[in-house]
């Protein structure tokens, strides 16, 4: 038997307004006895609110729109997990959209989500978004939190990872092991621009007076196949590379396969370092040295900031800076042993 809020009020002997306020955690002025009577009826009949009906009353749909560049990307799957972990206990549902890195698709999704009356939007984007896409057609602001590495200028709500510091530590680790011929696998222009990681690569080489040709940097998609193709090209164009710094962990997985095809071994012949700290990297053979960034926490705090913006429209949203961490495992080795194995 499915009760209406009116029937719950009649059974409890209270008004519809009282039931509504108790169900929406706004019933602090009511006695514990009244609250308990209402909640016991709700539990007995397993009442679930009609969110579409409550939307008309409270102007909240309890629905969040989330747009990501690639739902199959391991990094974003962890970000989504963090978002769900924060939102689910609060009764929010997520409408997940896959933009496939398309700027036009992002804008279409934003328009569509607003028409569906979502309470707010989480947007992971590699693009600079036009200012008008922060507002609805009626001029009413729709709360939006960006996960964009800070490329969209704003004073609040920035979620920034110390990527440069993590990448520089990774390069310093390789150089301290004696590596001088260090290649890098970076992204194509269709993806997130890994500016901080690339800059750290070049700065570390310069700071240690290491000069390398452009053939030591190869591009590919930020995926396993992209890493495989980029690593194959790197190994074909350089015959002395002893270490590879990969733009992300998925590229590193692809690099493992490309290195194996040449008959070389990791780390005896070539050391490999990734970036992201995906869980799978601990179980690779050999386990991957990588720079961990807190993808789960990024999603968790993005969701928290969005709910805060929904509940308190005039509140200034804080910025959040996340540390990165070099995790040294079995895929890196000193260069002296590299030379001895040749």
PDB file of C-alpha atoms in Angstrom, residues 4-300:
ATOM      1  CA  UNK A   4       0.229   9.862   0.179  1.00  0.00           C
ATOM      2  CA  UNK A   5       1.653  12.582   2.405  1.00  0.00           C
ATOM      3  CA  UNK A   6      -1.969  13.561   3.204  1.00  0.00           C
ATOM      4  CA  UNK A   7      -2.744  10.039   4.452  1.00  0.00           C
ATOM      5  CA  UNK A   8       0.401  10.019   6.609  1.00  0.00           C
ATOM      6  CA  UNK A   9      -0.768  13.283   8.166  1.00  0.00           C
ATOM      7  CA  UNK A  10      -4.209  11.796   8.900  1.00  0.00           C
ATOM      8  CA  UNK A  11      -2.736   8.644  10.481  1.00  0.00           C
ATOM      9  CA  UNK A  12      -0.362  10.693  12.621  1.00  0.00           C
ATOM     10  CA  UNK A  13      -2.984  13.265  13.551  1.00  0.00           C
ATOM     11  CA  UNK A  14      -0.928  16.203  12.325  1.00  0.00           C
ATOM     12  CA  UNK A  15      -1.031  18.636   9.420  1.00  0.00           C
ATOM     13  CA  UNK A  16       0.413  18.017   5.966  1.00  0.00           C
ATOM     14  CA  UNK A  17       2.868  20.884   6.602  1.00  0.00           C
ATOM     15  CA  UNK A  18       4.123  19.145   9.741  1.00  0.00           C
ATOM     16  CA  UNK A  19       4.768  15.894   7.869  1.00  0.00           C
ATOM     17  CA  UNK A  20       6.502  17.745   5.028  1.00  0.00           C
ATOM     18  CA  UNK A  21       8.807  19.633   7.379  1.00  0.00           C
ATOM     19  CA  UNK A  22       9.731  16.526   9.348  1.00  0.00           C
ATOM     20  CA  UNK A  23      10.513  14.580   6.140  1.00  0.00           C
ATOM     21  CA  UNK A  24      12.700  17.453   4.921  1.00  0.00           C
ATOM     22  CA  UNK A  25      14.623  17.663   8.229  1.00  0.00           C
ATOM     23  CA  UNK A  26      13.038  21.017   9.047  1.00  0.00           C
ATOM     24  CA  UNK A  27      11.003  19.739  11.985  1.00  0.00           C
ATOM     25  CA  UNK A  28      13.206  20.887  14.881  1.00  0.00           C
ATOM     26  CA  UNK A  29      10.308  22.861  16.433  1.00  0.00           C
ATOM     27  CA  UNK A  30       8.234  19.694  16.801  1.00  0.00           C
ATOM     28  CA  UNK A  31       8.447  17.400  19.807  1.00  0.00           C
ATOM     29  CA  UNK A  32      10.368  14.142  19.580  1.00  0.00           C
ATOM     30  CA  UNK A  33       7.075  12.311  20.181  1.00  0.00           C
ATOM     31  CA  UNK A  34       5.486  13.964  17.106  1.00  0.00           C
ATOM     32  CA  UNK A  35       8.563  13.322  14.948  1.00  0.00           C
ATOM     33  CA  UNK A  36       8.688   9.695  16.044  1.00  0.00           C
ATOM     34  CA  UNK A  37       4.985   9.171  15.314  1.00  0.00           C
ATOM     35  CA  UNK A  38       5.380  10.484  11.761  1.00  0.00           C
ATOM     36  CA  UNK A  39       8.619   8.598  11.074  1.00  0.00           C
ATOM     37  CA  UNK A  40       7.219   5.324  12.439  1.00  0.00           C
ATOM     38  CA  UNK A  41       4.328   5.537   9.947  1.00  0.00           C
ATOM     39  CA  UNK A  42       6.772   6.350   7.138  1.00  0.00           C
ATOM     40  CA  UNK A  43       8.872   3.310   8.058  1.00  0.00           C
ATOM     41  CA  UNK A  44       5.886   0.980   8.513  1.00  0.00           C
ATOM     42  CA  UNK A  45       4.454   1.752   5.078  1.00  0.00           C
ATOM     43  CA  UNK A  46       7.897   2.230   3.440  1.00  0.00           C
ATOM     44  CA  UNK A  47       6.869   5.654   2.192  1.00  0.00           C
ATOM     45  CA  UNK A  48       9.110   7.242  -0.418  1.00  0.00           C
ATOM     46  CA  UNK A  49       8.509  10.851  -1.449  1.00  0.00           C
ATOM     47  CA  UNK A  50       7.508  11.708  -4.990  1.00  0.00           C
ATOM     48  CA  UNK A  51      10.432  13.887  -6.004  1.00  0.00           C
ATOM     49  CA  UNK A  52       8.569  15.394  -8.931  1.00  0.00           C
ATOM     50  CA  UNK A  53       5.744  16.472  -6.628  1.00  0.00           C
ATOM     51  CA  UNK A  54       8.140  17.762  -3.975  1.00  0.00           C
ATOM     52  CA  UNK A  55       9.971  19.668  -6.689  1.00  0.00           C
ATOM     53  CA  UNK A  56       6.826  21.742  -7.258  1.00  0.00           C
ATOM     54  CA  UNK A  57       6.585  22.497  -3.554  1.00  0.00           C
ATOM     55  CA  UNK A  58      10.242  22.854  -2.511  1.00  0.00           C
ATOM     56  CA  UNK A  59      11.697  23.808  -5.912  1.00  0.00           C
ATOM     57  CA  UNK A  60      14.259  21.018  -5.527  1.00  0.00           C
ATOM     58  CA  UNK A  61      14.415  17.916  -7.718  1.00  0.00           C
ATOM     59  CA  UNK A  62      17.107  16.171  -5.625  1.00  0.00           C
ATOM     60  CA  UNK A  63      18.833  15.489  -8.943  1.00  0.00           C
ATOM     61  CA  UNK A  64      22.366  16.491  -9.933  1.00  0.00           C
ATOM     62  CA  UNK A  65      23.617  16.586 -13.508  1.00  0.00           C
ATOM     63  CA  UNK A  66      27.187  15.410 -14.050  1.00  0.00           C
ATOM     64  CA  UNK A  67      29.104  15.774 -17.304  1.00  0.00           C
ATOM     65  CA  UNK A  68      32.437  14.006 -17.835  1.00  0.00           C
ATOM     66  CA  UNK A  69      34.679  13.801 -20.929  1.00  0.00           C
ATOM     67  CA  UNK A  70      34.890   9.998 -20.946  1.00  0.00           C
ATOM     68  CA  UNK A  71      32.840   7.642 -18.777  1.00  0.00           C
ATOM     69  CA  UNK A  72      35.203   4.758 -19.615  1.00  0.00           C
ATOM     70  CA  UNK A  73      38.264   6.589 -18.285  1.00  0.00           C
ATOM     71  CA  UNK A  74      39.520   4.956 -15.063  1.00  0.00           C
ATOM     72  CA  UNK A  75      40.269   8.354 -13.517  1.00  0.00           C
ATOM     73  CA  UNK A  76      36.762   9.694 -14.039  1.00  0.00           C
ATOM     74  CA  UNK A  77      35.162   6.475 -12.810  1.00  0.00           C
ATOM     75  CA  UNK A  78      36.875   7.127  -9.473  1.00  0.00           C
ATOM     76  CA  UNK A  79      35.763  10.777  -9.522  1.00  0.00           C
ATOM     77  CA  UNK A  80      32.171   9.599 -10.083  1.00  0.00           C
ATOM     78  CA  UNK A  81      32.506   7.203  -7.147  1.00  0.00           C
ATOM     79  CA  UNK A  82      33.519  10.109  -4.920  1.00  0.00           C
ATOM     80  CA  UNK A  83      30.532  12.152  -6.113  1.00  0.00           C
ATOM     81  CA  UNK A  84      28.091   9.308  -5.432  1.00  0.00           C
ATOM     82  CA  UNK A  85      29.566   8.650  -2.001  1.00  0.00           C
ATOM     83  CA  UNK A  86      28.763  12.203  -0.943  1.00  0.00           C
ATOM     84  CA  UNK A  87      25.400  12.595  -2.692  1.00  0.00           C
ATOM     85  CA  UNK A  88      23.694   9.248  -2.111  1.00  0.00           C
ATOM     86  CA  UNK A  89      23.218   9.586   1.688  1.00  0.00           C
ATOM     87  CA  UNK A  90      21.606  12.972   1.047  1.00  0.00           C
ATOM     88  CA  UNK A  91      19.010  11.443  -1.277  1.00  0.00           C
ATOM     89  CA  UNK A  92      20.369  12.899  -4.514  1.00  0.00           C
ATOM     90  CA  UNK A  93      20.338  11.065  -7.827  1.00  0.00           C
ATOM     91  CA  UNK A  94      22.876  11.671 -10.595  1.00  0.00           C
ATOM     92  CA  UNK A  95      22.147  12.146 -14.280  1.00  0.00           C
ATOM     93  CA  UNK A  96      25.473  11.164 -15.863  1.00  0.00           C
ATOM     94  CA  UNK A  97      26.386  12.549 -19.296  1.00  0.00           C
ATOM     95  CA  UNK A  98      29.348  11.600 -21.502  1.00  0.00           C
ATOM     96  CA  UNK A  99      30.588  14.593 -23.535  1.00  0.00           C
ATOM     97  CA  UNK A 100      33.318  12.617 -25.351  1.00  0.00           C
ATOM     98  CA  UNK A 101      35.555  15.696 -25.000  1.00  0.00           C
ATOM     99  CA  UNK A 102      33.206  17.706 -27.244  1.00  0.00           C
ATOM    100  CA  UNK A 103      32.747  21.363 -26.311  1.00  0.00           C
ATOM    101  CA  UNK A 104      29.476  21.552 -28.249  1.00  0.00           C
ATOM    102  CA  UNK A 105      28.167  18.396 -26.566  1.00  0.00           C
ATOM    103  CA  UNK A 106      28.960  19.894 -23.150  1.00  0.00           C
ATOM    104  CA  UNK A 107      26.868  22.960 -23.945  1.00  0.00           C
ATOM    105  CA  UNK A 108      23.992  20.839 -25.233  1.00  0.00           C
ATOM    106  CA  UNK A 109      24.047  18.748 -22.068  1.00  0.00           C
ATOM    107  CA  UNK A 110      24.066  21.855 -19.861  1.00  0.00           C
ATOM    108  CA  UNK A 111      20.998  23.206 -21.664  1.00  0.00           C
ATOM    109  CA  UNK A 112      19.231  19.837 -21.448  1.00  0.00           C
ATOM    110  CA  UNK A 113      20.001  19.392 -17.746  1.00  0.00           C
ATOM    111  CA  UNK A 114      18.616  22.842 -16.964  1.00  0.00           C
ATOM    112  CA  UNK A 115      15.418  22.018 -18.806  1.00  0.00           C
ATOM    113  CA  UNK A 116      15.146  18.928 -16.618  1.00  0.00           C
ATOM    114  CA  UNK A 117      15.316  21.156 -13.531  1.00  0.00           C
ATOM    115  CA  UNK A 118      18.405  19.648 -11.945  1.00  0.00           C
ATOM    116  CA  UNK A 119      19.420  21.326  -8.688  1.00  0.00           C
ATOM    117  CA  UNK A 120      23.003  21.754  -9.866  1.00  0.00           C
ATOM    118  CA  UNK A 121      25.629  20.607 -12.342  1.00  0.00           C
ATOM    119  CA  UNK A 122      29.078  19.050 -11.949  1.00  0.00           C
ATOM    120  CA  UNK A 123      31.142  19.644 -15.071  1.00  0.00           C
ATOM    121  CA  UNK A 124      34.488  17.970 -15.730  1.00  0.00           C
ATOM    122  CA  UNK A 125      35.801  19.781 -18.763  1.00  0.00           C
ATOM    123  CA  UNK A 126      39.026  20.370 -20.702  1.00  0.00           C
ATOM    124  CA  UNK A 127      37.463  23.492 -22.244  1.00  0.00           C
ATOM    125  CA  UNK A 128      37.019  27.165 -21.431  1.00  0.00           C
ATOM    126  CA  UNK A 129      33.275  27.580 -20.915  1.00  0.00           C
ATOM    127  CA  UNK A 130      31.402  30.707 -22.105  1.00  0.00           C
ATOM    128  CA  UNK A 131      30.102  32.799 -19.206  1.00  0.00           C
ATOM    129  CA  UNK A 132      26.488  32.472 -20.380  1.00  0.00           C
ATOM    130  CA  UNK A 133      26.601  28.747 -19.640  1.00  0.00           C
ATOM    131  CA  UNK A 134      26.694  29.494 -15.936  1.00  0.00           C
ATOM    132  CA  UNK A 135      23.084  30.724 -16.079  1.00  0.00           C
ATOM    133  CA  UNK A 136      19.730  29.399 -17.222  1.00  0.00           C
ATOM    134  CA  UNK A 137      17.711  30.913 -20.051  1.00  0.00           C
ATOM    135  CA  UNK A 138      15.570  32.745 -17.496  1.00  0.00           C
ATOM    136  CA  UNK A 139      18.625  34.353 -15.948  1.00  0.00           C
ATOM    137  CA  UNK A 140      18.393  32.282 -12.770  1.00  0.00           C
ATOM    138  CA  UNK A 141      21.738  30.989 -11.637  1.00  0.00           C
ATOM    139  CA  UNK A 142      22.091  27.217 -11.647  1.00  0.00           C
ATOM    140  CA  UNK A 143      24.866  26.151  -9.263  1.00  0.00           C
ATOM    141  CA  UNK A 144      27.760  24.607 -11.145  1.00  0.00           C
ATOM    142  CA  UNK A 145      31.071  23.246  -9.910  1.00  0.00           C
ATOM    143  CA  UNK A 146      33.859  22.815 -12.442  1.00  0.00           C
ATOM    144  CA  UNK A 147      36.537  20.137 -12.439  1.00  0.00           C
ATOM    145  CA  UNK A 148      38.779  21.754 -15.030  1.00  0.00           C
ATOM    146  CA  UNK A 149      42.318  22.093 -13.616  1.00  0.00           C
ATOM    147  CA  UNK A 150      41.568  25.780 -13.091  1.00  0.00           C
ATOM    148  CA  UNK A 151      41.494  26.776 -16.784  1.00  0.00           C
ATOM    149  CA  UNK A 152      38.215  28.701 -16.332  1.00  0.00           C
ATOM    150  CA  UNK A 153      38.998  31.897 -14.432  1.00  0.00           C
ATOM    151  CA  UNK A 154      37.130  32.274 -11.138  1.00  0.00           C
ATOM    152  CA  UNK A 155      37.831  33.243  -7.542  1.00  0.00           C
ATOM    153  CA  UNK A 156      35.989  30.435  -5.790  1.00  0.00           C
ATOM    154  CA  UNK A 157      35.135  26.751  -6.152  1.00  0.00           C
ATOM    155  CA  UNK A 158      38.474  25.784  -7.692  1.00  0.00           C
ATOM    156  CA  UNK A 159      39.621  22.171  -7.240  1.00  0.00           C
ATOM    157  CA  UNK A 160      43.349  22.137  -7.957  1.00  0.00           C
ATOM    158  CA  UNK A 161      45.778  19.214  -7.788  1.00  0.00           C
ATOM    159  CA  UNK A 162      49.485  19.884  -7.367  1.00  0.00           C
ATOM    160  CA  UNK A 163      50.309  18.127 -10.614  1.00  0.00           C
ATOM    161  CA  UNK A 164      53.511  20.038 -11.307  1.00  0.00           C
ATOM    162  CA  UNK A 165      55.016  19.099  -7.951  1.00  0.00           C
ATOM    163  CA  UNK A 166      54.114  15.429  -8.408  1.00  0.00           C
ATOM    164  CA  UNK A 167      55.482  15.267 -11.949  1.00  0.00           C
ATOM    165  CA  UNK A 168      58.688  17.049 -10.937  1.00  0.00           C
ATOM    166  CA  UNK A 169      59.198  14.537  -8.087  1.00  0.00           C
ATOM    167  CA  UNK A 170      58.706  11.678 -10.546  1.00  0.00           C
ATOM    168  CA  UNK A 171      61.322  13.103 -12.912  1.00  0.00           C
ATOM    169  CA  UNK A 172      63.700  13.810 -10.035  1.00  0.00           C
ATOM    170  CA  UNK A 173      63.316  10.195  -8.926  1.00  0.00           C
ATOM    171  CA  UNK A 174      64.346   8.935 -12.370  1.00  0.00           C
ATOM    172  CA  UNK A 175      67.260  11.374 -12.631  1.00  0.00           C
ATOM    173  CA  UNK A 176      68.475  10.433  -9.130  1.00  0.00           C
ATOM    174  CA  UNK A 177      68.560   6.820 -10.320  1.00  0.00           C
ATOM    175  CA  UNK A 178      70.994   7.863 -13.049  1.00  0.00           C
ATOM    176  CA  UNK A 179      68.585   8.110 -15.984  1.00  0.00           C
ATOM    177  CA  UNK A 180      69.397  10.763 -18.567  1.00  0.00           C
ATOM    178  CA  UNK A 181      67.610   9.499 -21.688  1.00  0.00           C
ATOM    179  CA  UNK A 182      64.058   9.929 -20.421  1.00  0.00           C
ATOM    180  CA  UNK A 183      61.159   9.890 -22.822  1.00  0.00           C
ATOM    181  CA  UNK A 184      57.673  11.267 -22.207  1.00  0.00           C
ATOM    182  CA  UNK A 185      54.279  10.196 -23.513  1.00  0.00           C
ATOM    183  CA  UNK A 186      51.906  13.147 -23.598  1.00  0.00           C
ATOM    184  CA  UNK A 187      48.332  13.810 -24.712  1.00  0.00           C
ATOM    185  CA  UNK A 188      46.924  14.787 -28.067  1.00  0.00           C
ATOM    186  CA  UNK A 189      45.233  18.171 -28.378  1.00  0.00           C
ATOM    187  CA  UNK A 190      41.787  16.529 -28.164  1.00  0.00           C
ATOM    188  CA  UNK A 191      42.195  15.778 -24.491  1.00  0.00           C
ATOM    189  CA  UNK A 192      42.938  17.588 -21.276  1.00  0.00           C
ATOM    190  CA  UNK A 193      46.087  19.639 -21.707  1.00  0.00           C
ATOM    191  CA  UNK A 194      48.556  18.186 -19.210  1.00  0.00           C
ATOM    192  CA  UNK A 195      50.466  21.461 -19.068  1.00  0.00           C
ATOM    193  CA  UNK A 196      51.731  21.066 -15.507  1.00  0.00           C
ATOM    194  CA  UNK A 197      53.084  17.552 -16.121  1.00  0.00           C
ATOM    195  CA  UNK A 198      54.778  18.507 -19.393  1.00  0.00           C
ATOM    196  CA  UNK A 199      56.273  21.677 -17.884  1.00  0.00           C
ATOM    197  CA  UNK A 200      57.645  19.687 -14.948  1.00  0.00           C
ATOM    198  CA  UNK A 201      59.258  17.209 -17.370  1.00  0.00           C
ATOM    199  CA  UNK A 202      61.084  19.985 -19.236  1.00  0.00           C
ATOM    200  CA  UNK A 203      62.014  21.909 -16.070  1.00  0.00           C
ATOM    201  CA  UNK A 204      63.490  18.823 -14.401  1.00  0.00           C
ATOM    202  CA  UNK A 205      65.641  18.109 -17.468  1.00  0.00           C
ATOM    203  CA  UNK A 206      66.777  21.739 -17.655  1.00  0.00           C
ATOM    204  CA  UNK A 207      67.538  21.945 -13.935  1.00  0.00           C
ATOM    205  CA  UNK A 208      69.833  18.917 -14.312  1.00  0.00           C
ATOM    206  CA  UNK A 209      71.416  20.198 -17.538  1.00  0.00           C
ATOM    207  CA  UNK A 210      69.973  17.378 -19.649  1.00  0.00           C
ATOM    208  CA  UNK A 211      69.295  18.147 -23.299  1.00  0.00           C
ATOM    209  CA  UNK A 212      67.085  15.837 -25.350  1.00  0.00           C
ATOM    210  CA  UNK A 213      65.655  16.051 -28.853  1.00  0.00           C
ATOM    211  CA  UNK A 214      61.989  16.398 -29.661  1.00  0.00           C
ATOM    212  CA  UNK A 215      61.824  12.698 -30.560  1.00  0.00           C
ATOM    213  CA  UNK A 216      61.893  11.896 -26.836  1.00  0.00           C
ATOM    214  CA  UNK A 217      58.374  13.351 -26.452  1.00  0.00           C
ATOM    215  CA  UNK A 218      55.627  11.434 -28.275  1.00  0.00           C
ATOM    216  CA  UNK A 219      51.889  12.106 -28.308  1.00  0.00           C
ATOM    217  CA  UNK A 220      48.894   9.800 -28.074  1.00  0.00           C
ATOM    218  CA  UNK A 221      45.402   9.522 -26.665  1.00  0.00           C
ATOM    219  CA  UNK A 222      45.205   9.340 -22.879  1.00  0.00           C
ATOM    220  CA  UNK A 223      44.281   5.668 -23.120  1.00  0.00           C
ATOM    221  CA  UNK A 224      45.914   2.241 -23.151  1.00  0.00           C
ATOM    222  CA  UNK A 225      45.966   2.138 -26.957  1.00  0.00           C
ATOM    223  CA  UNK A 226      47.246   5.714 -27.097  1.00  0.00           C
ATOM    224  CA  UNK A 227      50.098   4.867 -24.748  1.00  0.00           C
ATOM    225  CA  UNK A 228      50.915   1.763 -26.764  1.00  0.00           C
ATOM    226  CA  UNK A 229      51.144   3.682 -30.043  1.00  0.00           C
ATOM    227  CA  UNK A 230      53.119   6.567 -28.541  1.00  0.00           C
ATOM    228  CA  UNK A 231      55.574   4.200 -26.827  1.00  0.00           C
ATOM    229  CA  UNK A 232      56.085   2.238 -30.041  1.00  0.00           C
ATOM    230  CA  UNK A 233      56.997   5.440 -31.849  1.00  0.00           C
ATOM    231  CA  UNK A 234      59.301   6.558 -29.026  1.00  0.00           C
ATOM    232  CA  UNK A 235      61.163   3.238 -29.032  1.00  0.00           C
ATOM    233  CA  UNK A 236      61.426   3.268 -32.821  1.00  0.00           C
ATOM    234  CA  UNK A 237      62.866   6.784 -32.954  1.00  0.00           C
ATOM    235  CA  UNK A 238      65.259   6.483 -29.984  1.00  0.00           C
ATOM    236  CA  UNK A 239      67.526   3.517 -29.326  1.00  0.00           C
ATOM    237  CA  UNK A 240      68.948   4.734 -26.030  1.00  0.00           C
ATOM    238  CA  UNK A 241      65.919   5.618 -23.906  1.00  0.00           C
ATOM    239  CA  UNK A 242      66.219   4.139 -20.396  1.00  0.00           C
ATOM    240  CA  UNK A 243      63.070   5.549 -18.796  1.00  0.00           C
ATOM    241  CA  UNK A 244      59.613   6.736 -19.844  1.00  0.00           C
ATOM    242  CA  UNK A 245      57.417   9.192 -17.958  1.00  0.00           C
ATOM    243  CA  UNK A 246      53.805   8.646 -19.047  1.00  0.00           C
ATOM    244  CA  UNK A 247      51.088  11.306 -19.036  1.00  0.00           C
ATOM    245  CA  UNK A 248      48.753   9.008 -17.130  1.00  0.00           C
ATOM    246  CA  UNK A 249      48.534   5.436 -15.861  1.00  0.00           C
ATOM    247  CA  UNK A 250      46.506   4.185 -18.820  1.00  0.00           C
ATOM    248  CA  UNK A 251      49.267   5.300 -21.195  1.00  0.00           C
ATOM    249  CA  UNK A 252      51.747   3.476 -18.943  1.00  0.00           C
ATOM    250  CA  UNK A 253      49.767   0.236 -19.339  1.00  0.00           C
ATOM    251  CA  UNK A 254      50.014   0.621 -23.108  1.00  0.00           C
ATOM    252  CA  UNK A 255      53.733   1.377 -22.822  1.00  0.00           C
ATOM    253  CA  UNK A 256      54.253  -1.905 -20.942  1.00  0.00           C
ATOM    254  CA  UNK A 257      52.923  -3.795 -23.956  1.00  0.00           C
ATOM    255  CA  UNK A 258      55.010  -1.827 -26.465  1.00  0.00           C
ATOM    256  CA  UNK A 259      58.182  -2.381 -24.440  1.00  0.00           C
ATOM    257  CA  UNK A 260      57.463  -6.109 -24.152  1.00  0.00           C
ATOM    258  CA  UNK A 261      57.055  -6.385 -27.923  1.00  0.00           C
ATOM    259  CA  UNK A 262      60.602  -5.101 -28.421  1.00  0.00           C
ATOM    260  CA  UNK A 263      61.947  -7.868 -26.179  1.00  0.00           C
ATOM    261  CA  UNK A 264      62.998  -5.421 -23.473  1.00  0.00           C
ATOM    262  CA  UNK A 265      62.130  -5.772 -19.815  1.00  0.00           C
ATOM    263  CA  UNK A 266      60.750  -3.430 -17.145  1.00  0.00           C
ATOM    264  CA  UNK A 267      62.662  -2.172 -15.167  1.00  0.00           C
ATOM    265  CA  UNK A 268      65.858  -4.022 -16.161  1.00  0.00           C
ATOM    266  CA  UNK A 269      66.013  -2.306 -19.556  1.00  0.00           C
ATOM    267  CA  UNK A 270      63.500   0.543 -19.296  1.00  0.00           C
ATOM    268  CA  UNK A 271      61.959   2.165 -16.224  1.00  0.00           C
ATOM    269  CA  UNK A 272      58.357   3.386 -16.440  1.00  0.00           C
ATOM    270  CA  UNK A 273      56.465   5.975 -14.368  1.00  0.00           C
ATOM    271  CA  UNK A 274      52.750   6.775 -14.637  1.00  0.00           C
ATOM    272  CA  UNK A 275      50.459   9.449 -13.254  1.00  0.00           C
ATOM    273  CA  UNK A 276      47.063   9.207 -11.478  1.00  0.00           C
ATOM    274  CA  UNK A 277      47.592   6.422  -8.954  1.00  0.00           C
ATOM    275  CA  UNK A 278      44.882   4.103 -10.269  1.00  0.00           C
ATOM    276  CA  UNK A 279      44.250   1.042  -8.093  1.00  0.00           C
ATOM    277  CA  UNK A 280      45.099  -1.313 -10.964  1.00  0.00           C
ATOM    278  CA  UNK A 281      48.708  -0.050 -11.063  1.00  0.00           C
ATOM    279  CA  UNK A 282      49.515  -1.841  -7.816  1.00  0.00           C
ATOM    280  CA  UNK A 283      48.675  -5.160  -9.476  1.00  0.00           C
ATOM    281  CA  UNK A 284      50.555  -4.678 -12.735  1.00  0.00           C
ATOM    282  CA  UNK A 285      53.655  -6.818 -13.300  1.00  0.00           C
ATOM    283  CA  UNK A 286      55.912  -5.217 -12.296  1.00  0.00           C
ATOM    284  CA  UNK A 287      53.868  -2.875 -10.101  1.00  0.00           C
ATOM    285  CA  UNK A 288      53.894   0.646 -11.528  1.00  0.00           C
ATOM    286  CA  UNK A 289      55.688   3.596  -9.986  1.00  0.00           C
ATOM    287  CA  UNK A 290      53.177   6.432 -10.298  1.00  0.00           C
ATOM    288  CA  UNK A 291      52.111   9.841  -9.039  1.00  0.00           C
ATOM    289  CA  UNK A 292      48.876   9.507  -7.135  1.00  0.00           C
ATOM    290  CA  UNK A 293      46.286  12.245  -7.325  1.00  0.00           C
ATOM    291  CA  UNK A 294      43.168  11.929  -5.131  1.00  0.00           C
ATOM    292  CA  UNK A 295      40.533  11.317  -7.826  1.00  0.00           C
ATOM    293  CA  UNK A 296      37.958  10.049  -5.303  1.00  0.00           C
ATOM    294  CA  UNK A 297      38.441  13.122  -3.105  1.00  0.00           C
ATOM    295  CA  UNK A 298      38.123  15.439  -6.099  1.00  0.00           C
ATOM    296  CA  UNK A 299      34.659  14.007  -6.797  1.00  0.00           C
ATOM    297  CA  UNK A 300      33.689  13.985  -3.119  1.00  0.00           C
TER     298      UNK A 300
END
